[in-house]
CSV table of C-alpha atoms and ligand atoms in Angstrom, one decimal:
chain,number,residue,atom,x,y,z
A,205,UNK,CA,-1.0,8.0,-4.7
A,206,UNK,CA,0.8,6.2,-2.1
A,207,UNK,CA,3.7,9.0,-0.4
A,208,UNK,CA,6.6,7.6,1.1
A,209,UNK,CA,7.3,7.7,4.8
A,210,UNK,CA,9.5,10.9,4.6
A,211,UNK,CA,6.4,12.8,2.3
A,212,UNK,CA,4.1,11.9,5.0
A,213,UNK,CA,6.0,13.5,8.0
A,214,UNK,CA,7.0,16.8,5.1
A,215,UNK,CA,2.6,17.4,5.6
A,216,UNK,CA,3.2,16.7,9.2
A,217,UNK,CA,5.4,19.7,9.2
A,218,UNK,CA,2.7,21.6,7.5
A,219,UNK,CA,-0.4,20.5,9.8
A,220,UNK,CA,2.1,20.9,13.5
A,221,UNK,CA,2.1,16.9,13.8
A,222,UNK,CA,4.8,16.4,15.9
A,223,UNK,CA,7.4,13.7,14.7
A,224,UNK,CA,10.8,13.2,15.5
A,225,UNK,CA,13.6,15.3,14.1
A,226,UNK,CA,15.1,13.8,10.9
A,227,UNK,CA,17.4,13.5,7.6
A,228,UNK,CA,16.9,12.9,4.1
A,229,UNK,CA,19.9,10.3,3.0
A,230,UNK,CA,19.6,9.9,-0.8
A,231,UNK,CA,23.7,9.4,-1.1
A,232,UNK,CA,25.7,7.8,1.5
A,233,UNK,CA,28.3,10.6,1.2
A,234,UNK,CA,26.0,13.3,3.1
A,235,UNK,CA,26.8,11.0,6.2
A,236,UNK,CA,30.0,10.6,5.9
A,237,UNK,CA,31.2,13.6,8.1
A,238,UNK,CA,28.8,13.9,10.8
A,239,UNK,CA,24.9,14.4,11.1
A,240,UNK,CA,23.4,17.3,13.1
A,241,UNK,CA,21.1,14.6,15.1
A,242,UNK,CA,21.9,13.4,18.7
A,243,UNK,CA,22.3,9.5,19.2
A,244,UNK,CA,20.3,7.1,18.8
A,245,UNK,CA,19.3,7.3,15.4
A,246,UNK,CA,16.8,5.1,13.8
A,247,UNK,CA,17.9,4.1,9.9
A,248,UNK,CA,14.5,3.3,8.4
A,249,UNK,CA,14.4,2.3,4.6
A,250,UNK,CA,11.9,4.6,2.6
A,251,UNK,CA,10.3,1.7,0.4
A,252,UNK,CA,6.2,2.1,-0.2
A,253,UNK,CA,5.4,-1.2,1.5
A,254,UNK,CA,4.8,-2.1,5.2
A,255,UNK,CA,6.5,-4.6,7.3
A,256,UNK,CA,9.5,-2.7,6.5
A,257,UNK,CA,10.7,-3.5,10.6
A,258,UNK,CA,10.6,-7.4,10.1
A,259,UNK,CA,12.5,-7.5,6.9
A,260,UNK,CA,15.6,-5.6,8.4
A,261,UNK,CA,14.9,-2.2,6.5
A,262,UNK,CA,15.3,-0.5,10.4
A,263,UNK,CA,17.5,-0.1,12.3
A,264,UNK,CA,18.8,1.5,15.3
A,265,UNK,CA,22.6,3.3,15.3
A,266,UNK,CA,23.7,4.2,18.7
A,267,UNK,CA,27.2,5.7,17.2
A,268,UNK,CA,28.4,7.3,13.9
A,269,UNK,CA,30.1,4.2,12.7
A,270,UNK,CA,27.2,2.1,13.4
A,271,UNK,CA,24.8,4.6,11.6
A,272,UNK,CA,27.3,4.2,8.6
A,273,UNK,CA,27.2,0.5,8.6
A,274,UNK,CA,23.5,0.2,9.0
A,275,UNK,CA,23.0,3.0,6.2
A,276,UNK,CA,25.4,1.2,4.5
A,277,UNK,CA,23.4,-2.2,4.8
A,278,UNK,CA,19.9,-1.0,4.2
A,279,UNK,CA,20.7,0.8,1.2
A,280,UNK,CA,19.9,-0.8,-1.8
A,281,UNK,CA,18.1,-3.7,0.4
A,282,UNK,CA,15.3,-5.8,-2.1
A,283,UNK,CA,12.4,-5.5,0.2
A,284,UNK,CA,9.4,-7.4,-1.0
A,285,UNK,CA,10.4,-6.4,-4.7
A,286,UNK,CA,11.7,-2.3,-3.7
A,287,UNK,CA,15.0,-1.8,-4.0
A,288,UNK,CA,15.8,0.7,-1.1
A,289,UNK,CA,17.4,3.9,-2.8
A,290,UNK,CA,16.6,6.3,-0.1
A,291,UNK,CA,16.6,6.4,3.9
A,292,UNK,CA,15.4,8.4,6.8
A,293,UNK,CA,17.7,8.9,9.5
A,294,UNK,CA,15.9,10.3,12.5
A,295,UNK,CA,16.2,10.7,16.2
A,296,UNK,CA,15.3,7.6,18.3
A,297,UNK,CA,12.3,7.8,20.8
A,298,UNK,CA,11.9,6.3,23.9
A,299,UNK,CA,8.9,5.0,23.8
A,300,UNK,CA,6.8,4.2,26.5
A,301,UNK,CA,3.3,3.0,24.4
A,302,UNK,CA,2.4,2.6,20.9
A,303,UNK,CA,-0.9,3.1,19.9
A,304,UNK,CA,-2.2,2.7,15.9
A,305,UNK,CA,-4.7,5.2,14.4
A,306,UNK,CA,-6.0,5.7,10.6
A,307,UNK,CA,-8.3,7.8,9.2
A,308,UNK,CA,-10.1,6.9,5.6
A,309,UNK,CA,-13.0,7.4,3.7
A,310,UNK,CA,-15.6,4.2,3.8
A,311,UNK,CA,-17.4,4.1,0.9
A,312,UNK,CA,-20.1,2.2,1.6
A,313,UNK,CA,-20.9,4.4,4.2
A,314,UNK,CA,-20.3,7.3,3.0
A,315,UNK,CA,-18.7,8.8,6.1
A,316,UNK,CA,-14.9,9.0,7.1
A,317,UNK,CA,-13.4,6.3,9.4
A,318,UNK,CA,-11.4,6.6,12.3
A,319,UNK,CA,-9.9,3.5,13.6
A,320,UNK,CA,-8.0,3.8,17.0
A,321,UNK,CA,-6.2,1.0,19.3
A,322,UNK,CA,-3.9,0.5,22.0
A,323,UNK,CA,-2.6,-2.2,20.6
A,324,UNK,CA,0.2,-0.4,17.6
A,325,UNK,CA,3.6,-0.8,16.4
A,326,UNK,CA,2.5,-4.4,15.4
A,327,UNK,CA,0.6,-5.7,12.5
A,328,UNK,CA,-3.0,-4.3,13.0
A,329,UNK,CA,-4.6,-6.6,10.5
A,330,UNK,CA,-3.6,-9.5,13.4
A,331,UNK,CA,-5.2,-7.3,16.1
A,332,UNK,CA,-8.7,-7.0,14.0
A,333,UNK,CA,-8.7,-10.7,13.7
A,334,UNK,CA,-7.2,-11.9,16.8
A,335,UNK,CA,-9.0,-9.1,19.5
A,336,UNK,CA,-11.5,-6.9,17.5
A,337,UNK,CA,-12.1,-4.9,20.4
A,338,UNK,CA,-9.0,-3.8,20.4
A,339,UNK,CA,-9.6,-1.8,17.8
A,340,UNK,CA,-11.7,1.0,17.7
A,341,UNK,CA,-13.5,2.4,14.7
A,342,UNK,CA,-15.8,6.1,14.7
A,343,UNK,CA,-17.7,7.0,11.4
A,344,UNK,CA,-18.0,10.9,11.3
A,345,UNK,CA,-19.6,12.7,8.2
A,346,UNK,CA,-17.9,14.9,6.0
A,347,UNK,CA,-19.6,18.2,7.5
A,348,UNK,CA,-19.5,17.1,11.1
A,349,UNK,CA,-16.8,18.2,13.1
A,350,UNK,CA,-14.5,16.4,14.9
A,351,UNK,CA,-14.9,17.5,18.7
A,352,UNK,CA,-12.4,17.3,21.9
A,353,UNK,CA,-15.9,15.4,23.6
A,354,UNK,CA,-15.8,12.4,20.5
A,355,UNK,CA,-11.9,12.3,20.9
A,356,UNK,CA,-12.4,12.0,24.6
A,357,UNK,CA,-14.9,9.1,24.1
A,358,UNK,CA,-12.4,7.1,21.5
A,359,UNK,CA,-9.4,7.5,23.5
A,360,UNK,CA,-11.4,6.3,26.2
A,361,UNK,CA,-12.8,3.2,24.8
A,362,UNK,CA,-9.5,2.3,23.2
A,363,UNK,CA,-8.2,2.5,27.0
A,364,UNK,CA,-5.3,4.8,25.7
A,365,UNK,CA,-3.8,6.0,28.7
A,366,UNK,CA,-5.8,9.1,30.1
A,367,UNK,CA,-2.8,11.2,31.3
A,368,UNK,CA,-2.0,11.8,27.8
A,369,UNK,CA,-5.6,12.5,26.9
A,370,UNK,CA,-4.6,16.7,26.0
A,371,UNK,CA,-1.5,16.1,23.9
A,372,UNK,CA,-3.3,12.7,22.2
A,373,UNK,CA,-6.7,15.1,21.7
A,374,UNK,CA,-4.1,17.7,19.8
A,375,UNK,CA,-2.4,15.4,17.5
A,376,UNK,CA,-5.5,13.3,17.1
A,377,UNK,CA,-7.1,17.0,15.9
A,378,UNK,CA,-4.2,17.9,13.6
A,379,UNK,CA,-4.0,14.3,11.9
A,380,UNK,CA,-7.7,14.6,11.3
A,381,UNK,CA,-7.6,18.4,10.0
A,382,UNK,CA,-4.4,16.7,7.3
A,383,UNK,CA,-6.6,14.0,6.3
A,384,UNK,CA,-9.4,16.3,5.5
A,385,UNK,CA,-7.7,19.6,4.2
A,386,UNK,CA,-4.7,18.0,3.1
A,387,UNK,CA,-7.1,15.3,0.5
A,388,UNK,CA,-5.8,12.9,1.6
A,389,UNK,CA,-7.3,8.9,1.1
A,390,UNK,CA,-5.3,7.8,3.9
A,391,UNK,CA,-3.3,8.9,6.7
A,392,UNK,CA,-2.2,6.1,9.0
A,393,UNK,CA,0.0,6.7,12.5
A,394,UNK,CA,1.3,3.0,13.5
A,395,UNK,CA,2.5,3.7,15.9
A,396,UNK,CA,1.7,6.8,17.4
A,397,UNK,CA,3.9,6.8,20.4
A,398,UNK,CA,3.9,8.0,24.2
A,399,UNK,CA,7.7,8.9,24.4
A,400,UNK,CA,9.7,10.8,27.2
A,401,UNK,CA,9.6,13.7,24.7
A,402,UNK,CA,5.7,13.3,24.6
A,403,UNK,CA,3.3,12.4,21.9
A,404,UNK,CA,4.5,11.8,18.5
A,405,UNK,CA,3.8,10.2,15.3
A,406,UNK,CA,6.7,7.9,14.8
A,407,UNK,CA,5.7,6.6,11.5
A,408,UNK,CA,3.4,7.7,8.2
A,409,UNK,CA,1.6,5.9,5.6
A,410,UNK,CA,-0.7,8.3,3.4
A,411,UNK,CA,-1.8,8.3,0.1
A,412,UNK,CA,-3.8,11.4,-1.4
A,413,UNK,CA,-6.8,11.8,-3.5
A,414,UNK,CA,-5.3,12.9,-6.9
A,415,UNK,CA,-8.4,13.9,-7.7
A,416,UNK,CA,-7.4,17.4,-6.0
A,417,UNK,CA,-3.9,17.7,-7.5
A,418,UNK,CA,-5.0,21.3,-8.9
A,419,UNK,CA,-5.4,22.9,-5.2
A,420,UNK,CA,-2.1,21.9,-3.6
A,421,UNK,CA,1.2,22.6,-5.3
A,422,UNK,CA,3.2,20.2,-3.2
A,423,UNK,CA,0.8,17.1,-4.9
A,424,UNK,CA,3.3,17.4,-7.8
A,425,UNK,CA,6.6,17.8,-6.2
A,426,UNK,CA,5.6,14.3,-4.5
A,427,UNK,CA,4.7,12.6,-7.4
A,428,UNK,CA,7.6,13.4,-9.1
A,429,UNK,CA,9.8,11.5,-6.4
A,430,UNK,CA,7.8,8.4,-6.6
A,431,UNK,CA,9.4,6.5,-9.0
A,432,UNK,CA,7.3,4.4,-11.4
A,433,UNK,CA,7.6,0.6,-11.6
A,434,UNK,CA,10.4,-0.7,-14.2
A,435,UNK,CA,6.6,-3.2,-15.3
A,436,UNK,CA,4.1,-0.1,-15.0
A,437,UNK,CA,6.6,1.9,-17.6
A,438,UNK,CA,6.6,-1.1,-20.0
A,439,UNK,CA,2.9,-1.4,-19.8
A,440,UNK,CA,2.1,2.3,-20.6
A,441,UNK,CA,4.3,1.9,-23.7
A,442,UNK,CA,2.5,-1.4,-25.0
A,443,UNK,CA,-0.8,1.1,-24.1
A,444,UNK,CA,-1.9,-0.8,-21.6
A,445,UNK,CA,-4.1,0.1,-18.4
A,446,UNK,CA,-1.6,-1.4,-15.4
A,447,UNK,CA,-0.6,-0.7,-12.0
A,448,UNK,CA,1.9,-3.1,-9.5
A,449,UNK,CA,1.0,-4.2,-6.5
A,450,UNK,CA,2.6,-6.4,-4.0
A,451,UNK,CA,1.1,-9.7,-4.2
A,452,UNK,CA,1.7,-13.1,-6.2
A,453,UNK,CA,-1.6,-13.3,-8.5
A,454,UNK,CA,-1.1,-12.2,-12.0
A,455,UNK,CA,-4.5,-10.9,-12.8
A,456,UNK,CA,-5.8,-9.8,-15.9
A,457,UNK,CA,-9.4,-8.7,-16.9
A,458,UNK,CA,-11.7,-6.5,-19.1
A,459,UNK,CA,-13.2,-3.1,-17.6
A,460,UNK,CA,-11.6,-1.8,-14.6
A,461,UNK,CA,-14.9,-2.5,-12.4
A,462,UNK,CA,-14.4,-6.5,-13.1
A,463,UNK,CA,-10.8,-6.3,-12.3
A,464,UNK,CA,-11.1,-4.5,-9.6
A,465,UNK,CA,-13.8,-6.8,-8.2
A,466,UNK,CA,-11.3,-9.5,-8.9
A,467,UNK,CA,-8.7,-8.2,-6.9
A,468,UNK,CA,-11.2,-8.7,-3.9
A,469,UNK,CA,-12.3,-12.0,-4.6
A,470,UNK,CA,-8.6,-13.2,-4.7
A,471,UNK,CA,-7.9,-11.5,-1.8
A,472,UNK,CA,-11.3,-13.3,-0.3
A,473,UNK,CA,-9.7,-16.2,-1.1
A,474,UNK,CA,-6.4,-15.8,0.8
A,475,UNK,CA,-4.6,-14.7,-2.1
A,476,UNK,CA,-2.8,-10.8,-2.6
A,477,UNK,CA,-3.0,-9.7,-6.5
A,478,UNK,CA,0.2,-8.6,-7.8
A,479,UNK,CA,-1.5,-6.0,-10.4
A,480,UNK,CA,-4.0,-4.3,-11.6
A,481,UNK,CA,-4.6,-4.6,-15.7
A,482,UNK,CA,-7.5,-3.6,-17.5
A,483,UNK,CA,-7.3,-4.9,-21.0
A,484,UNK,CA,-10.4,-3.4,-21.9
A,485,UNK,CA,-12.4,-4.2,-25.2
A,486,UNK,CA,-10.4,-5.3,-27.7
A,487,UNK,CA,-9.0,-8.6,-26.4
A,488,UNK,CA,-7.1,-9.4,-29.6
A,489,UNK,CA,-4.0,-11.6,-29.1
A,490,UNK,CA,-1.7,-8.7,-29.6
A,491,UNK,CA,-3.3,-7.5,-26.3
A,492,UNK,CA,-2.9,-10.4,-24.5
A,493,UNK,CA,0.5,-11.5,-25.3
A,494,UNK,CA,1.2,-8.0,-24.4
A,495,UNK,CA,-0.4,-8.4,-21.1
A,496,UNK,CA,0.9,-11.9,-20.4
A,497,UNK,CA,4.8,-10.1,-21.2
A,498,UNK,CA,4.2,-7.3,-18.9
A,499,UNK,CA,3.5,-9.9,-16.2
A,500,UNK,CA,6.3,-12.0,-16.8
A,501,UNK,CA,8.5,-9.0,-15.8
A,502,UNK,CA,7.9,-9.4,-12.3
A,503,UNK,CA,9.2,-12.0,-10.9
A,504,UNK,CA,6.6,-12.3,-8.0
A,505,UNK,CA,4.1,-13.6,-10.0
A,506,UNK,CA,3.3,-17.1,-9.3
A,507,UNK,CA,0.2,-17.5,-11.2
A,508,UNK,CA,-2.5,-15.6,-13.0
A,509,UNK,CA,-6.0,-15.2,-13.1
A,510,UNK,CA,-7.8,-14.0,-16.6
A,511,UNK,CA,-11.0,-12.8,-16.0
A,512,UNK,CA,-13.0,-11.9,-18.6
A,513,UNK,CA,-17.5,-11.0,-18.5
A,514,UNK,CA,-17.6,-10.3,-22.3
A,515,UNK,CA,-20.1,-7.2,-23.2
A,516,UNK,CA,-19.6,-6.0,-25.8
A,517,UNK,CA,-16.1,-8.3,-25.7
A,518,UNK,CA,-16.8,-11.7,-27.3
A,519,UNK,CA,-15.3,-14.4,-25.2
A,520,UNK,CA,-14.4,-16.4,-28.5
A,521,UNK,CA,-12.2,-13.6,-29.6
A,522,UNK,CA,-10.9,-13.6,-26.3
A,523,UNK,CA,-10.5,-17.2,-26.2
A,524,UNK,CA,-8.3,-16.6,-30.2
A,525,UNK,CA,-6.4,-14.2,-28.3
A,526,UNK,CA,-5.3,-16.7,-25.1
A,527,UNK,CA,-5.0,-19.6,-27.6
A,528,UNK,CA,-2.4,-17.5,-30.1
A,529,UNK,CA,-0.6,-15.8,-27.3
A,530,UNK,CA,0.4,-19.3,-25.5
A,531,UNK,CA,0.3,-22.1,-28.4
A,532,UNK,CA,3.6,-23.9,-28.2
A,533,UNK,CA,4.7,-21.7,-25.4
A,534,UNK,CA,6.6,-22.8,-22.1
A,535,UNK,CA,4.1,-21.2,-19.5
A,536,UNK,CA,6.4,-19.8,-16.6
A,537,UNK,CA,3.3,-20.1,-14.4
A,538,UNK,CA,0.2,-21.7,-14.3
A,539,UNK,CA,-3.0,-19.3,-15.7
A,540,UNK,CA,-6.8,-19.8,-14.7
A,541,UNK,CA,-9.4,-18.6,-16.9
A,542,UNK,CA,-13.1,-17.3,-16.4
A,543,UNK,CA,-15.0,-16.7,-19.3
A,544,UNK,CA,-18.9,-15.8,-19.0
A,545,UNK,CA,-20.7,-13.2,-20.9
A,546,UNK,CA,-21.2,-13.1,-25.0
A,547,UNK,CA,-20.2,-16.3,-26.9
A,548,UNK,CA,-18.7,-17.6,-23.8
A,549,UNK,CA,-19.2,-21.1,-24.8
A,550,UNK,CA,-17.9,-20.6,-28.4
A,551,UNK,CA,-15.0,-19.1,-26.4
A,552,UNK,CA,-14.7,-22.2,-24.0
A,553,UNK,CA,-14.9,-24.7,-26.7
A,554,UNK,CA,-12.0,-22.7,-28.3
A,555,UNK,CA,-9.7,-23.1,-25.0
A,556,UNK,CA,-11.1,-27.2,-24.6
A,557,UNK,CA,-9.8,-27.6,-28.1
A,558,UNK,CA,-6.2,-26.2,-28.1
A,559,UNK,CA,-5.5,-27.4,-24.5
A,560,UNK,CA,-2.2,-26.6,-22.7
A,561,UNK,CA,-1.4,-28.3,-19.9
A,562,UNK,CA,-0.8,-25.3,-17.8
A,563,UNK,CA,-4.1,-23.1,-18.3
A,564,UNK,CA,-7.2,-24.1,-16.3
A,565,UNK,CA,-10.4,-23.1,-17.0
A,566,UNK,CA,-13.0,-22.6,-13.9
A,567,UNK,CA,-16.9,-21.4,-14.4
A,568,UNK,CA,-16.9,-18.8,-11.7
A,569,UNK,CA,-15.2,-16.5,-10.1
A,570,UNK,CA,-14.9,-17.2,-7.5
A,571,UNK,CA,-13.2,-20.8,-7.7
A,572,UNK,CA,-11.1,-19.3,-10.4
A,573,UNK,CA,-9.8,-17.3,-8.0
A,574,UNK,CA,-9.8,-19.8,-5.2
A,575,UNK,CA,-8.1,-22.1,-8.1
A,576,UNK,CA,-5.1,-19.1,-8.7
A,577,UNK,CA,-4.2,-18.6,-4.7
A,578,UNK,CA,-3.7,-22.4,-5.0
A,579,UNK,CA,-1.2,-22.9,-8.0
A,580,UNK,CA,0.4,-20.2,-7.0
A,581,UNK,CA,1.1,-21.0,-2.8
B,630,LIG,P1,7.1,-0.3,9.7
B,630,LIG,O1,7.7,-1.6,10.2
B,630,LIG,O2,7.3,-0.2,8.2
B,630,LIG,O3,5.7,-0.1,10.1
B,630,LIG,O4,8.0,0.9,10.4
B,630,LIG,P2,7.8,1.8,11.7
B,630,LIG,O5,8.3,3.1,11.4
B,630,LIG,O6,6.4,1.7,12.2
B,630,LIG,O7,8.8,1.1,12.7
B,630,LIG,C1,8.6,-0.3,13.2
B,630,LIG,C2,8.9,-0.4,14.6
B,630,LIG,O8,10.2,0.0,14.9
B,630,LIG,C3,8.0,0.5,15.5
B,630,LIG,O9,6.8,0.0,15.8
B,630,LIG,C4,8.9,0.7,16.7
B,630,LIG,O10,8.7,-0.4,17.6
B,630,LIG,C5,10.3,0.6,16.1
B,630,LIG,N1,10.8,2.0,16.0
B,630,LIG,C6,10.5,2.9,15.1
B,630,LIG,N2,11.0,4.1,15.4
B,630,LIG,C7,11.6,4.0,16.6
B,630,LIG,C8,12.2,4.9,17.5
B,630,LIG,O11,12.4,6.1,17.3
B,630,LIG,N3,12.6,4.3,18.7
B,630,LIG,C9,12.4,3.0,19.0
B,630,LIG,N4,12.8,2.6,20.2
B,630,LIG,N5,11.8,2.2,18.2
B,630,LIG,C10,11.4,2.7,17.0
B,631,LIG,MN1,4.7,1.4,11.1
């Protein structure tokens, strides 16, 4: 479960991160008066997407009436499809350097992942692509410890600068002892700033491992703030398996392993899926007119990818399903289709007989996928 910034920094609290001093603002009314923070104050829009900076949700108030107007503006702010409903007011930093540093589990390793740079406050996909050795990444096993001497040896190769080296060791010891006793799948500091007030973590992106909801109380509390997607509410009542995500490929599949698979080919293919939805077995067309409803709720989808390897799911049924769910239907975007597995050609020669002009059919996929991130660009 993704947190919001403000959750993030609550755990902070909890593990002695520092972080600056800051207010919840759910209601523009509790800033009416005054705020017990000293000026500047940063206005930063609690949305669970990144990139918040660029599209305007922060922004910096060097008086009370400018911290009302800029509240006042980012509130209820679209950004990238979240509709800002809360905001974090907090005391501005000077910052003198802004480093980035995550910590996650890597599967296929089986180890955790530390990745550190000098290079933060900026997008750190661009630095892993543009100057790799910018960024630094540490695997360390679940029972190994997390030592001053390999802190030492990270901050040094990610040329961090070394008169910081004790407070950076601290924070960089307390983040790591949150991400492991706190369960968490994610804690991300970006950026973790030198300031004149000394090392801080300026920002938070962590999601936890809901797997171990039973050992921490405060697991709840979170999740109960989260609100749930207007699309994810609608799915759960037509009983489907869905979750929203940020992108512009509509994908639907059978089994979660396939769909999840095929949220990594799109993205292979330049493309960000804008859902998750397992359809499972039973492919009837209830299920897929169902599925094809739930995507035309969200209005960032610009096409969609079915994707289906049938098992012990025919493809032919599947195919009946497709075929009654769009016959004679205006198709608001254009949909790709795999189909491989049992009676896939009984299901193809279905879809080649009832054609639509606005549903492709690829063999693999792959360039179904590829074929997707085009129609929809
Ligand atoms: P994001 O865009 O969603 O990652 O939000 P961040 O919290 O990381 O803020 C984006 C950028 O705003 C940071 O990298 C900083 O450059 C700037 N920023 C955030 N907080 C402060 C602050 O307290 N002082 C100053 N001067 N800049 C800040
Ligand atoms: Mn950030």
């Amino acid at each position: 479960m993704d947190l919001f910034e403000y959750q993030g920094k609550l755990l902070y609290k909890e593990f002695d991160i520092k972080h600056p001093n800051s207010k919840l603002v759910k209601n523009l009314i509790e800033i009416q008066e005054s705020v017990e923070l000293s000026y500047p104050i940063v206005v930063k829009a609690q949305v669970q997407v990144g990139g918040r900076g660029k599209a305007g949700g922060i922004k910096i108030a060097n008086n009370h009436e400018e911290l009302i107007k800029y509240s006042d503006e980012i509130m209820g702010m679209d950004i990238k499809g979240h509709i800002v409903e809360i905001l974090l007011i907090e005391e501005a930093s000077k910052i003198l350097e802004e480093y980035y540093i995550s910590f996650t589990l890597d599967r296929s390793e089986k180890k955790y992942l530390i990745m550190l740079s000098s290079k933060g406050g900026m997008d750190i996909e661009k630095v892993a692509e543009d100057n790799p050795d910018d960024l630094i990444k540490y695997h360390i096993g679940a029972s190994e410890e997390l030592t001053e001497d390999i802190i030492h040896e990270i901050i040094g190769k990610a040329k961090l600068n070394q008169e910081y080296t004790k407070s950076i060791t601290d924070i960089i010891q307390n983040l790591f002892l949150m991400f492991v006793k706190g369960d968490c799948d994610l804690v991300e500091v970006n950026p973790l700033a030198i300031t004149d007030a000394g090392v801080m973590a300026l920002d938070s992106k962590v999601a936890l491992d809901m797997n171990a909801k039973y050992k921490h109380s405060y697991f709840e509390d979170f999740e109960k703030e989260i609100p749930i997607p207007e699309s994810e509410k609608n799915a759960k009542e037509k009983g489907l398996n869905f979750i929203k995500l940020d992108g512009s490929v509509g994908i639907i599949g059978n089994g979660a392993g396939l769909v999840m698979s095929t949220l990594d080919v799109v993205a292979e293919n330049g493309g960000n899926a804008a859902n998750f939805l397992d359809i499972g077995g039973g492919a009837k067309a209830e299920t897929v007119s169902a599925a094809l409803e739930v995507l035309e709720a969200d209005k960032n989808v610009k096409s969609v990818l079915i994707n289906i390897f049938g098992g012990i799911t025919r493809c032919d049924l599947v195919a009946e399903g497709i075929v009654e769910a769009t016959k004679g239907k205006d198709l608001i975007w254009p949909i790709v289709i795999r189909l491989d597995g049992t009676n896939s050609s009984e299901g193809l020669e279905i879809l080649k007989n009832n054609p639509n002009e606005k549903i492709f059919i690829e063999e693999s996929m792959d360039s179904a996928a590829r074929l997707a991130v085009e129609r929809g660009a």
